[in-house]
Coordinates of C-alpha atoms in Angstrom, one line a residue:
Chain V
X16 CA 14.7 -19.3 10.7
X17 CA 14.8 -15.5 10.5
X18 CA 12.8 -13.7 13.1
X19 CA 12.0 -10.0 13.4
X20 CA 10.9 -8.8 16.8
X21 CA 9.2 -5.4 16.8
X22 CA 10.1 -3.4 19.9
X23 CA 8.8 -0.1 21.3
X24 CA 10.5 2.1 23.8
X25 CA 7.9 3.5 26.2
X26 CA 7.9 6.0 29.1
X27 CA 7.7 4.3 32.5
X28 CA 4.1 5.5 33.1
X29 CA 4.2 4.5 36.7
X30 CA 6.3 7.4 37.4
X31 CA 4.7 10.5 35.9
X32 CA 4.9 13.9 37.5
X33 CA 2.6 16.8 36.8
X34 CA 3.4 20.5 36.7
X35 CA 1.1 23.1 38.4
X36 CA -0.3 23.8 34.9
X37 CA -1.4 20.2 34.6
X38 CA 1.2 19.3 32.1
X39 CA 3.2 16.1 32.2
X40 CA 6.8 16.8 33.2
X41 CA 8.7 15.0 30.5
X42 CA 12.2 15.7 31.8
X43 CA 13.5 13.0 34.0
X44 CA 10.9 10.5 32.7
X45 CA 12.5 7.1 32.6
X46 CA 12.1 5.2 29.3
X47 CA 11.9 1.4 29.3
X48 CA 11.4 -1.3 26.8
X49 CA 7.7 -2.1 26.5
X50 CA 7.3 -5.1 28.9
X51 CA 5.2 -7.1 26.4
X52 CA 8.1 -6.8 23.9
X53 CA 10.5 -8.3 26.3
X54 CA 8.4 -11.4 26.2
X55 CA 8.3 -11.2 22.4
X56 CA 12.1 -11.3 22.4
X57 CA 12.2 -14.1 24.9
X58 CA 9.7 -16.1 22.7
X59 CA 12.1 -15.6 19.8
X60 CA 15.1 -16.7 21.9
X61 CA 13.2 -19.8 22.9
X62 CA 12.7 -20.8 19.3
X63 CA 16.4 -20.1 18.7
X64 CA 17.3 -22.5 21.5
X65 CA 15.8 -25.4 19.4
X66 CA 16.8 -24.0 16.1
X67 CA 20.4 -22.7 16.6
X68 CA 20.7 -21.3 13.1
X69 CA 17.9 -18.8 13.9
X70 CA 18.7 -15.1 13.5
X71 CA 16.8 -12.6 15.6
X72 CA 16.6 -9.0 14.3
X73 CA 15.0 -6.3 16.5
X74 CA 13.1 -3.5 14.7
X75 CA 11.9 -0.3 16.3
X76 CA 10.8 3.2 15.3
X77 CA 11.5 6.2 17.5
X78 CA 13.9 8.9 18.4
X79 CA 17.6 8.3 18.9
X80 CA 17.2 7.4 22.5
X81 CA 15.1 4.4 21.6
X82 CA 18.5 2.7 21.0
X83 CA 18.5 2.0 24.7
X84 CA 15.5 -0.3 24.3
X85 CA 17.3 -2.1 21.4
X86 CA 20.5 -2.4 23.4
X87 CA 18.5 -4.1 26.1
X88 CA 17.0 -6.5 23.6
X89 CA 20.5 -7.2 22.2
X90 CA 21.7 -8.0 25.7
X91 CA 18.9 -10.5 26.1
X92 CA 20.3 -12.3 23.1
X93 CA 19.0 -10.8 19.8
X94 CA 21.5 -10.8 17.0
X95 CA 21.1 -7.3 15.5
X96 CA 18.8 -4.3 15.5
X97 CA 17.4 -1.7 13.3
X98 CA 16.1 1.7 14.5
X99 CA 13.9 3.7 12.1
X100 CA 14.6 7.3 13.1
X101 CA 13.7 10.4 11.1
X102 CA 11.9 13.6 12.0
X103 CA 9.4 12.8 9.3
X104 CA 8.3 9.7 11.2
X105 CA 7.3 11.6 14.3
X106 CA 3.7 12.1 15.4
X107 CA 2.7 8.8 13.7
X108 CA -0.5 7.0 14.7
X109 CA -0.7 3.2 14.5
X110 CA -1.7 3.5 10.8
X111 CA 1.4 5.4 9.8
X112 CA 3.6 3.4 12.2
X113 CA 2.6 0.0 10.7
X114 CA 3.2 1.3 7.2
X115 CA 6.6 2.6 8.1
X116 CA 7.6 -0.7 9.7
X117 CA 6.2 -2.6 6.7
X118 CA 8.4 -0.5 4.3
X119 CA 11.5 -1.3 6.3
X120 CA 10.6 -5.0 6.3
X121 CA 9.7 -5.1 2.6
X122 CA 12.5 -2.9 1.3
X123 CA 15.4 -3.5 3.6
X124 CA 15.1 -6.7 5.7
X125 CA 13.3 -8.5 2.9
X126 CA 14.0 -12.1 4.0
X127 CA 12.1 -13.2 7.1
X128 CA 10.0 -16.1 8.4
X129 CA 8.3 -14.8 11.5
X130 CA 7.5 -11.5 13.1
X131 CA 6.8 -11.3 16.9
X132 CA 5.4 -8.3 18.6
X133 CA 4.0 -7.5 22.0
X134 CA 0.2 -7.6 22.0
X135 CA 0.1 -4.2 23.7
X136 CA 2.4 -1.3 24.4
X137 CA 1.8 0.0 28.0
X138 CA 1.8 3.7 27.0
X139 CA -0.7 3.8 24.1
X140 CA -2.3 0.4 24.7
X141 CA -3.8 0.3 21.3
X142 CA -2.9 -3.3 20.3
X143 CA -3.2 -2.2 16.7
X144 CA 0.3 -2.0 15.2
X145 CA 0.9 -5.7 15.0
X146 CA -2.3 -6.7 13.2
X147 CA -2.0 -3.6 10.9
X148 CA 1.6 -4.6 10.1
X149 CA 0.4 -8.1 9.0
X150 CA -2.1 -6.4 6.7
X151 CA 0.5 -4.3 5.0
X152 CA 2.8 -7.3 4.5
X153 CA -0.2 -9.4 3.4
X154 CA 0.6 -12.3 5.9
X155 CA -1.5 -14.0 8.6
X156 CA -1.6 -12.7 12.2
X157 CA -2.3 -14.5 15.4
X158 CA -3.4 -12.2 18.3
X159 CA -3.4 -12.7 22.1
X160 CA -0.8 -15.5 21.8
X161 CA -0.4 -17.3 25.2
X162 CA 2.2 -19.7 24.1
X163 CA 4.0 -20.7 21.0
X164 CA 3.8 -24.5 20.9
X165 CA 5.6 -25.5 17.8
X166 CA 7.5 -24.1 14.8
X167 CA 8.7 -26.3 11.9
X168 CA 8.6 -26.8 8.2
X169 CA 7.3 -23.4 7.4
X170 CA 4.5 -23.6 9.9
X171 CA 3.9 -22.3 13.4
X172 CA 1.4 -23.4 16.1
X173 CA 0.3 -21.2 19.0
X174 CA -2.3 -21.1 21.7
X175 CA -4.4 -17.9 21.6
X176 CA -6.7 -16.5 24.3
X177 CA -10.3 -15.9 23.3
X178 CA -13.3 -14.7 25.4
X179 CA -14.3 -18.1 26.8
X180 CA -11.9 -20.4 25.0
X181 CA -8.3 -21.0 24.3
X182 CA -7.8 -21.8 20.6
X183 CA -4.7 -23.5 19.1
X184 CA -4.0 -22.2 15.7
X185 CA -1.7 -23.4 13.0
X186 CA -0.6 -21.1 10.3
X187 CA 1.9 -21.0 7.5
X188 CA 5.0 -18.8 7.7
X189 CA 5.7 -16.0 7.4
X190 CA 3.3 -14.7 9.9
X191 CA 2.9 -12.1 12.7
X192 CA 2.4 -13.2 16.3
X193 CA 1.2 -10.7 18.9
X194 CA 2.2 -12.2 22.2
X195 CA 0.9 -11.7 25.8
X196 CA 3.1 -11.4 28.9
X197 CA 4.1 -14.7 30.3
X198 CA 4.1 -16.4 26.9
X199 CA 7.7 -17.3 27.7
X200 CA 9.8 -17.5 30.8
X201 CA 11.8 -14.3 31.0
X202 CA 15.5 -14.4 31.6
X203 CA 17.0 -11.1 32.5
X204 CA 20.4 -10.3 31.0
X205 CA 23.5 -10.6 33.1
X206 CA 26.4 -8.1 33.2
X207 CA 28.4 -10.2 30.7
X208 CA 25.4 -10.2 28.4
X209 CA 25.4 -6.4 28.4
X210 CA 29.1 -6.4 27.6
X211 CA 28.8 -8.9 24.8
X212 CA 25.9 -6.8 23.4
X213 CA 28.1 -3.8 22.9
X214 CA 29.8 -5.4 20.0
X215 CA 26.4 -5.9 18.2
X216 CA 25.3 -3.4 15.6
X217 CA 22.3 -1.1 15.7
X218 CA 21.5 0.1 12.2
X219 CA 19.8 3.5 12.0
X220 CA 17.7 4.1 8.9
X221 CA 15.8 7.1 7.8
X222 CA 12.8 7.6 5.5
X223 CA 14.9 7.5 2.3
X224 CA 16.8 4.4 3.4
X225 CA 13.6 2.4 3.7
X226 CA 12.0 3.9 0.6
X227 CA 9.0 5.0 2.4
X228 CA 6.5 7.5 1.0
X229 CA 6.6 10.8 3.0
X230 CA 2.8 11.2 2.8
X231 CA 2.4 7.8 4.5
X232 CA 4.6 8.5 7.5
X233 CA 4.5 10.6 10.6
X234 CA 1.7 13.2 11.2
X235 CA 1.0 13.5 7.4
X236 CA 0.3 9.8 7.1
X237 CA -1.8 9.6 10.2
X238 CA -5.6 9.6 9.8
X239 CA -6.2 10.3 13.5
X240 CA -5.1 13.4 15.3
X241 CA -5.4 14.6 18.9
X242 CA -7.8 17.4 19.3
X243 CA -7.3 17.9 23.0
X244 CA -5.4 16.3 25.9
X245 CA -6.2 16.7 29.5
X246 CA -5.7 15.3 32.9
X247 CA -8.4 12.9 34.0
X248 CA -10.8 14.3 36.6
X249 CA -11.6 12.6 39.8
X250 CA -14.9 13.1 41.5
X251 CA -15.0 11.1 44.7
X252 CA -16.1 11.9 48.2
X253 CA -12.7 11.1 49.7
X254 CA -14.2 10.5 53.2
X255 CA -11.5 9.4 55.6
X256 CA -12.8 6.9 58.2
X257 CA -10.7 6.5 61.3
X258 CA -13.0 4.7 63.7
X259 CA -15.6 2.0 63.3
X260 CA -14.3 1.3 59.8
X261 CA -15.4 -2.3 59.9
X262 CA -19.0 -1.1 60.4
X263 CA -18.6 1.4 57.6
X264 CA -17.3 -1.2 55.1
X265 CA -20.1 -3.7 56.0
X266 CA -22.7 -1.0 55.8
X267 CA -21.9 -0.3 52.1
X268 CA -21.8 -4.0 51.3
X269 CA -25.1 -4.7 53.0
X270 CA -26.6 -1.8 51.3
X271 CA -25.7 -3.3 47.9
X272 CA -26.5 -6.9 48.8
X273 CA -29.8 -5.8 50.4
X274 CA -30.9 -4.2 47.1
X275 CA -30.4 -7.4 45.3
X276 CA -32.5 -9.4 47.7
X277 CA -35.3 -6.8 47.3
X278 CA -35.3 -7.1 43.5
X279 CA -35.3 -10.9 43.8
X280 CA -38.4 -10.8 45.9
X281 CA -40.1 -8.7 43.4
Chain M
X21 CA -7.3 -4.5 -8.0
X22 CA -7.8 -4.2 -4.3
X23 CA -5.4 -1.2 -4.4
X24 CA -7.5 0.5 -6.9
X25 CA -10.6 0.1 -4.9
X26 CA -8.9 1.6 -1.9
X27 CA -8.0 4.7 -4.0
X28 CA -11.5 5.2 -5.0
X29 CA -12.9 5.2 -1.6
X30 CA -10.3 7.7 -0.6
X31 CA -11.2 10.1 -3.3
X32 CA -14.8 9.7 -2.3
X33 CA -13.9 10.7 1.2
X34 CA -12.2 13.8 0.1
X35 CA -15.0 15.0 -2.1
X36 CA -17.5 14.4 0.6
X37 CA -15.7 16.3 3.2
X38 CA -15.5 19.3 0.9
X39 CA -18.8 20.2 -0.6
X40 CA -21.1 17.3 -0.4
X41 CA -21.5 17.5 3.3
X42 CA -25.2 17.3 3.0
X43 CA -25.0 13.9 1.4
X44 CA -22.5 12.7 3.9
X45 CA -24.9 13.0 6.8
X46 CA -27.1 10.3 5.4
X47 CA -24.3 7.8 6.0
X48 CA -25.0 5.4 8.9
X49 CA -23.4 4.4 12.1
X50 CA -22.3 0.8 12.3
X51 CA -21.9 -1.3 15.4
X52 CA -20.2 -4.7 15.2
X53 CA -22.6 -7.2 16.8
X54 CA -20.0 -9.6 18.3
X55 CA -21.5 -13.0 19.0
X56 CA -20.1 -15.2 21.8
X57 CA -20.8 -18.7 22.9
X58 CA -22.2 -18.9 26.4
X59 CA -22.8 -22.4 27.6
X60 CA -23.8 -23.8 24.2
X61 CA -25.9 -20.7 23.4
X62 CA -25.0 -18.1 20.9
X63 CA -25.6 -14.6 22.3
X64 CA -24.5 -11.0 21.9
X65 CA -21.4 -9.9 23.8
X66 CA -22.4 -7.7 26.7
X67 CA -20.6 -4.7 25.1
X68 CA -22.9 -4.7 22.0
X69 CA -26.0 -3.1 23.8
X70 CA -23.6 -0.6 25.3
X71 CA -22.3 0.3 21.9
X72 CA -25.7 0.5 20.4
X73 CA -26.9 2.9 23.0
X74 CA -23.8 5.1 22.4
X75 CA -24.4 4.9 18.6
X76 CA -28.0 6.0 19.1
X77 CA -27.0 9.1 21.1
X78 CA -24.3 9.9 18.5
X79 CA -26.9 9.4 15.7
X80 CA -29.3 11.8 17.3
X81 CA -26.7 14.5 17.7
X82 CA -25.5 14.1 14.1
X83 CA -28.9 14.4 12.5
X84 CA -31.9 12.2 13.0
X85 CA -31.5 10.9 9.5
X86 CA -28.6 8.6 10.6
X87 CA -29.5 5.0 11.1
X88 CA -27.8 2.7 13.7
X89 CA -27.0 -0.5 11.9
X90 CA -25.8 -3.7 13.6
X91 CA -23.4 -5.8 11.7
X92 CA -23.6 -9.5 12.3
X93 CA -20.6 -11.4 11.0
X94 CA -19.5 -14.5 12.9
X95 CA -17.8 -17.9 12.5
X96 CA -20.3 -19.5 14.8
X97 CA -23.5 -21.1 13.6
X98 CA -26.1 -18.9 15.1
X99 CA -29.3 -20.4 13.4
X100 CA -30.9 -21.7 16.6
X101 CA -30.4 -18.4 18.5
X102 CA -30.9 -16.1 15.6
X103 CA -34.3 -14.7 16.5
X104 CA -33.2 -13.9 20.1
X105 CA -30.1 -12.2 18.8
X106 CA -32.0 -10.1 16.3
X107 CA -34.6 -9.0 18.9
X108 CA -31.8 -8.0 21.3
X109 CA -30.3 -5.9 18.6
X110 CA -33.5 -4.0 17.9
X111 CA -34.4 -3.6 21.5
X112 CA -31.1 -2.1 22.3
X113 CA -31.0 0.5 19.6
X114 CA -30.6 -0.9 16.1
X115 CA -32.7 0.5 13.2
X116 CA -31.3 -2.0 10.8
X117 CA -29.4 -5.3 10.9
X118 CA -27.0 -6.4 8.2
X119 CA -26.0 -10.1 8.3
X120 CA -22.8 -10.7 6.4
X121 CA -22.7 -14.3 5.3
X122 CA -20.0 -16.4 3.6
X123 CA -18.6 -19.9 3.9
X124 CA -15.1 -18.4 3.8
X125 CA -15.6 -16.9 7.3
X126 CA -14.0 -19.5 9.5
X127 CA -12.2 -17.3 12.0
X128 CA -11.5 -13.7 12.9
X129 CA -9.4 -13.0 9.8
X130 CA -12.3 -14.0 7.6
X131 CA -14.6 -11.8 9.7
X132 CA -12.3 -8.9 9.3
X133 CA -12.1 -9.3 5.5
X134 CA -15.8 -9.8 5.1
X135 CA -16.7 -6.8 7.3
X136 CA -14.2 -4.5 5.5
X137 CA -15.6 -5.6 2.1
X138 CA -19.0 -4.7 3.4
X139 CA -17.7 -1.3 4.6
X140 CA -16.3 -0.6 1.1
X141 CA -19.7 -1.1 -0.3
X142 CA -21.6 1.0 2.3
X143 CA -19.0 3.4 3.8
X144 CA -20.4 4.2 7.2
X145 CA -19.9 7.5 8.9
X146 CA -18.8 5.9 12.2
X147 CA -18.0 2.3 13.0
X148 CA -18.0 1.1 16.7
X149 CA -16.5 -2.2 17.8
X150 CA -16.2 -3.6 21.3
X151 CA -12.6 -3.6 22.7
X152 CA -12.9 -7.4 23.3
X153 CA -10.3 -9.9 22.2
X154 CA -12.0 -10.4 18.9
X155 CA -12.9 -6.7 18.5
X156 CA -9.3 -5.7 19.0
X157 CA -8.1 -8.4 16.6
X158 CA -10.4 -7.5 13.7
X159 CA -10.6 -3.7 14.1
X160 CA -7.0 -2.9 13.0
X161 CA -7.3 -5.3 10.1
X162 CA -10.5 -3.5 9.0
X163 CA -9.1 0.0 9.5
X164 CA -5.9 -0.9 7.6
X165 CA -8.0 -2.3 4.7
X166 CA -10.1 0.9 4.6
X167 CA -7.1 3.1 5.1
X168 CA -8.7 4.9 7.9
X169 CA -8.0 5.7 11.6
X170 CA -8.9 3.7 14.6
X171 CA -9.1 5.0 18.1
X172 CA -8.7 2.2 20.7
X173 CA -10.3 1.7 24.1
X174 CA -12.4 4.9 24.2
X175 CA -14.1 5.9 27.4
X176 CA -16.3 8.6 25.9
X177 CA -17.8 9.3 22.5
X178 CA -19.2 12.6 21.4
X179 CA -19.9 14.7 18.4
X180 CA -17.9 17.8 17.8
X181 CA -17.8 20.5 15.2
X182 CA -14.5 20.6 13.4
X183 CA -13.9 23.0 10.5
X184 CA -17.7 23.2 9.8
X185 CA -18.0 19.4 9.8
X186 CA -19.5 17.1 12.4
X187 CA -16.9 14.7 13.7
X188 CA -16.7 11.8 16.1
X189 CA -14.7 12.9 19.1
X190 CA -13.4 9.8 20.8
X191 CA -11.7 10.3 24.2
X192 CA -9.4 7.7 25.6
X193 CA -6.8 7.3 28.3
X194 CA -3.3 7.3 27.1
X195 CA 0.2 7.5 28.6
X196 CA -0.7 4.6 30.9
X197 CA -3.9 6.4 31.9
X198 CA -2.1 9.6 33.1
X199 CA -3.6 11.6 30.3
X200 CA -6.9 11.7 28.5
X201 CA -6.8 12.4 24.8
X202 CA -9.7 13.4 22.5
X203 CA -9.0 12.0 19.1
X204 CA -10.6 12.9 15.7
X205 CA -10.2 11.0 12.4
X206 CA -9.8 12.6 9.0
X207 CA -11.0 9.7 7.0
X208 CA -14.2 7.6 6.8
X209 CA -15.3 5.6 8.5
X210 CA -14.3 7.0 11.9
X211 CA -13.6 3.9 13.8
X212 CA -13.4 3.4 17.5
X213 CA -13.3 0.5 20.0
X214 CA -14.8 0.7 23.5
X215 CA -14.2 -1.6 26.4
X216 CA -17.1 -3.6 28.0
X217 CA -18.6 -2.0 31.1
X218 CA -17.4 1.5 30.2
X219 CA -20.7 2.8 28.6
X220 CA -24.3 2.3 29.7
X221 CA -26.9 0.3 27.8
X222 CA -30.3 1.8 27.5
X223 CA -32.9 1.2 30.1
X224 CA -35.9 1.0 27.8
X225 CA -36.9 -0.8 24.6
X226 CA -36.0 1.0 21.4
X227 CA -37.8 -1.2 18.9
X228 CA -39.2 -4.7 18.7
X229 CA -38.5 -5.1 15.1
X230 CA -36.7 -3.2 12.2
X231 CA -35.1 -3.4 8.9
X232 CA -33.0 -6.5 7.9
X233 CA -30.7 -7.2 5.0
X234 CA -28.2 -10.0 4.2
X235 CA -25.0 -9.3 2.4
X236 CA -22.7 -11.7 0.6
X237 CA -19.2 -10.3 0.4
X238 CA -16.9 -11.0 -2.5
X239 CA -14.1 -13.0 -0.8
X240 CA -12.5 -14.4 -4.0
X241 CA -9.2 -12.8 -3.2
X242 CA -9.3 -13.9 0.5
X243 CA -7.2 -16.8 1.5
X244 CA -7.6 -18.2 5.0
X245 CA -4.2 -19.3 6.4
X246 CA -5.3 -20.3 9.8
X247 CA -6.4 -23.7 10.9
X248 CA -7.8 -24.3 14.4
X249 CA -6.2 -27.5 15.8
X250 CA -7.7 -27.4 19.2
X251 CA -10.4 -25.6 21.2
X252 CA -10.5 -25.8 24.9
X253 CA -12.7 -24.0 27.4
X254 CA -10.9 -21.2 29.1
X255 CA -10.6 -22.5 32.6
X256 CA -11.2 -19.1 34.1
X257 CA -14.7 -18.3 33.0
X258 CA -14.6 -15.4 35.4
X259 CA -14.1 -12.8 32.7
X260 CA -17.8 -12.0 32.3
X261 CA -18.4 -12.7 35.9
X262 CA -15.9 -10.1 37.0
X263 CA -17.0 -7.5 34.5
X264 CA -20.6 -7.8 35.7
X265 CA -20.0 -8.1 39.4
X266 CA -21.9 -5.8 41.8
X267 CA -19.2 -5.9 44.4
X268 CA -15.5 -6.4 43.6
X269 CA -12.8 -7.0 46.3
X270 CA -9.3 -6.5 45.0
X271 CA -5.9 -6.9 46.5
X272 CA -2.5 -5.2 45.7
X273 CA 1.1 -5.4 46.6
X274 CA 0.3 -4.2 50.1
X275 CA -1.1 -7.6 50.9
X276 CA 2.5 -8.8 50.6
X277 CA 2.0 -12.6 50.6
X278 CA -0.1 -15.6 49.6
X279 CA -1.6 -16.0 53.1
X280 CA -3.0 -12.5 53.1
X281 CA -4.3 -12.9 49.6
X282 CA -6.2 -16.0 50.8
X283 CA -7.9 -13.9 53.4
X284 CA -9.0 -11.5 50.7
X285 CA -10.6 -14.4 48.8
X286 CA -12.2 -15.7 51.9
X287 CA -13.7 -12.3 52.6
X288 CA -15.0 -12.0 49.0
X289 CA -16.7 -15.4 49.4
X290 CA -18.2 -14.4 52.7
X291 CA -19.9 -11.4 51.2
X292 CA -20.7 -13.0 47.8
X293 CA -18.3 -10.7 45.9
X294 CA -15.9 -11.3 43.0
X295 CA -12.2 -10.9 43.7
X296 CA -9.4 -9.5 41.6
X297 CA -5.9 -8.0 41.8
X298 CA -3.8 -5.1 40.8
X299 CA -0.9 -5.4 38.3
X300 CA 1.4 -5.3 41.4
X301 CA -0.3 -8.4 42.9
X302 CA -0.2 -10.2 39.5
X303 CA 3.5 -9.4 39.1
X304 CA 4.2 -10.8 42.6
X305 CA 2.4 -14.0 41.6
X306 CA -0.4 -13.5 44.2
X307 CA -3.1 -13.9 41.6
X308 CA -3.4 -14.9 37.9
X309 CA -3.2 -12.3 35.1
X310 CA -6.8 -13.1 34.2
X311 CA -7.9 -11.4 37.4
X312 CA -6.0 -8.2 36.8
X313 CA -7.8 -5.0 36.9
X314 CA -6.5 -1.9 35.1
X315 CA -5.4 -0.6 31.8
X316 CA -3.7 -3.8 30.6
X317 CA -6.3 -5.9 32.5
X318 CA -10.0 -5.8 32.9
X319 CA -12.3 -2.8 33.3
X320 CA -15.0 -3.3 36.0
X321 CA -17.9 -1.1 37.0
X322 CA -19.3 -2.5 40.2
X323 CA -21.5 -0.7 42.7
X324 CA -18.8 -1.1 45.4
X325 CA -15.1 -1.7 44.8
X326 CA -13.0 -2.4 47.8
X327 CA -9.2 -2.1 47.3
X328 CA -6.9 -3.7 49.9
X329 CA -3.3 -2.6 49.8
X330 CA -3.6 -1.1 46.3
X331 CA -1.6 2.1 45.8
X332 CA -3.9 3.3 43.0
X333 CA -1.5 4.0 40.2
X334 CA -3.3 5.6 37.3
X335 CA -3.2 2.5 35.1
X336 CA -5.2 0.8 37.9
X337 CA -7.7 3.6 38.4
X338 CA -8.5 3.6 34.6
X339 CA -10.0 0.1 35.2
X340 CA -12.3 1.2 38.0
X341 CA -13.3 4.7 37.0
X342 CA -16.9 3.6 36.5
X343 CA -17.2 2.0 39.9
X344 CA -20.0 3.7 41.8
X345 CA -18.2 3.6 45.2
X346 CA -14.6 3.0 45.9
X347 CA -13.5 2.0 49.4
X348 CA -9.7 2.0 49.8
X349 CA -7.7 0.4 52.6
X350 CA -4.1 1.3 52.6
X351 CA -1.6 2.1 55.4
X352 CA 0.1 4.8 53.3
X353 CA -2.0 7.9 53.5
X354 CA -0.1 9.4 50.6
X355 CA -1.1 6.5 48.3
X356 CA -2.9 8.0 45.3
X357 CA -5.9 5.7 45.9
X358 CA -6.7 7.5 49.2
X359 CA -7.5 10.7 47.3
X360 CA -9.3 8.9 44.5
X361 CA -11.7 6.9 46.7
X362 CA -15.0 7.6 48.3
X363 CA -14.2 6.0 51.6
X364 CA -10.6 5.9 52.7
X365 CA -9.3 3.9 55.6
X366 CA -5.6 4.4 56.5
X367 CA -4.9 1.0 58.1
X368 CA -3.0 -2.1 57.4
X369 CA -4.9 -4.1 54.8
X370 CA -4.4 -7.5 56.2
X371 CA -5.4 -6.4 59.7
X372 CA -8.6 -4.9 58.3
X373 CA -9.3 -8.2 56.5
X374 CA -8.8 -10.2 59.7
X375 CA -11.3 -7.9 61.5
X376 CA -13.8 -8.1 58.7
X377 CA -13.7 -11.9 58.6
X378 CA -13.9 -12.1 62.3
X379 CA -17.0 -9.8 62.4
X380 CA -18.7 -11.7 59.6
X381 CA -18.1 -15.1 61.1
X382 CA -19.3 -13.9 64.5
X383 CA -22.4 -12.0 63.4
X384 CA -23.4 -13.7 60.1
X385 CA -23.0 -12.9 56.5
X386 CA -23.4 -9.5 54.9

């Protein structure tokens, strides 16, 4: 089986610092592999465990430094990796991104059975690229995958989370699976895995290599654009309570619970 | 064939945005009326009234000629609850209801295809969808098919003037919630998803009745590749419970261990509140992922939110920004949540829990 895992490098958003002018200080920001994508890779590795002739290719789009995320994925055990990197790809929204990834898959990778992606990326949190990619490749998509339960004879079975239900879907391959965290048991790479990964190849491809249409990539190919970006405002009392805090907490709770009783009486 | 259709709608968009702006403003605002199953009854998802109210406000700001249309398209059989659903849609702000029907709609992929075929026929100005599991699964399939933009998880929807045109300005948290971005879309429809509990539904009745039309999409080219092998009830039915709770008590990494987290649950039960956890608590295994509040978890809007040992990283605060009152208990006075709360108590969270439980057990429930 040939599996493509789509990976995104994201800034560690837990650790953002602001300048006096309210701009994000980008220098020194640590980039990590999107945590959901780690699980996507692990899910692929779990399939490989039972089907040893499985080949796992990582695919990412981003600047040159995104190689770090791919190197991490290779250390986890993926076989090879492709980074789509070109100035003409930058500023892409999910619409342009999914078309660019689809071009690389259709025109360069060509042969594949399964695509696994994280359900979300923790920076943008749009959850759109995976389903959009399935549209452009004209293959089925399973979203909010909790667990991949079976894969054989050109079919895959997976449990998907829904509002009040968990549905088990079966679909033919090729297909796109968007996975949640904890869909697999994560095994962090060891030092020897990092060393072994250094011999693995990361192919870097540009717009011409993947025969993409310039008008469909980057800012040009993005129907959405940012009009304004700003720091979220906080408007809270910020009252510090040093003494009698138990009374204070219960006061607010009783205020709320009391209201409810009143409306019930009415 | 499908490709050609897409091209046409694109050209149309361009023409309209240049000199036929007058005609464009008669296009409508669509709201996806997601149907869910709630103990054997089919009903609207709680996000739908919230979207309808937002759509109404947008429509009034665009021009009062714009209609708010609810789009029903579901794989459930809703016959027995249909009249209630219809009435709920009018009451909450719909001028018109479109019911898209086809036997080929068996799951969300069919819904996505049917709705996008409908949009190709009617090209709305704006299309709002709930950022629910189904909403977030179908919205990107629809926007891709319509070759338009989609802004996910918006927290605010407004109308703005952009190059002499009225546009939807959709604001959303990005960068893990550190930054707010206002996003515009060049193409039509301008699509956006909004999470439940972020917007308000209207307080009064809009209409008791309104226009109604059925639509049979052409799904000849659509092939359903998904088979449902099994359906089980999600064991944690707390989703809606948590999102609608009046008081939420949440614990973070600062609670350190299972024992302290049990105290939190006990306290929640004593005061009749729902309980939840931060990403940190979930990562430590103190509570299940389905209880997680924040950007990659749930959004809640309780009257009172009490955070025990939660540092208040921005991705967490995004999930509680609509809470009326935030009470934070954290022994680190530099924790961001202290500044972002209404009542801040700089104390050890588990100690405060002990004291609260003791007080409640001694002097009766809250």
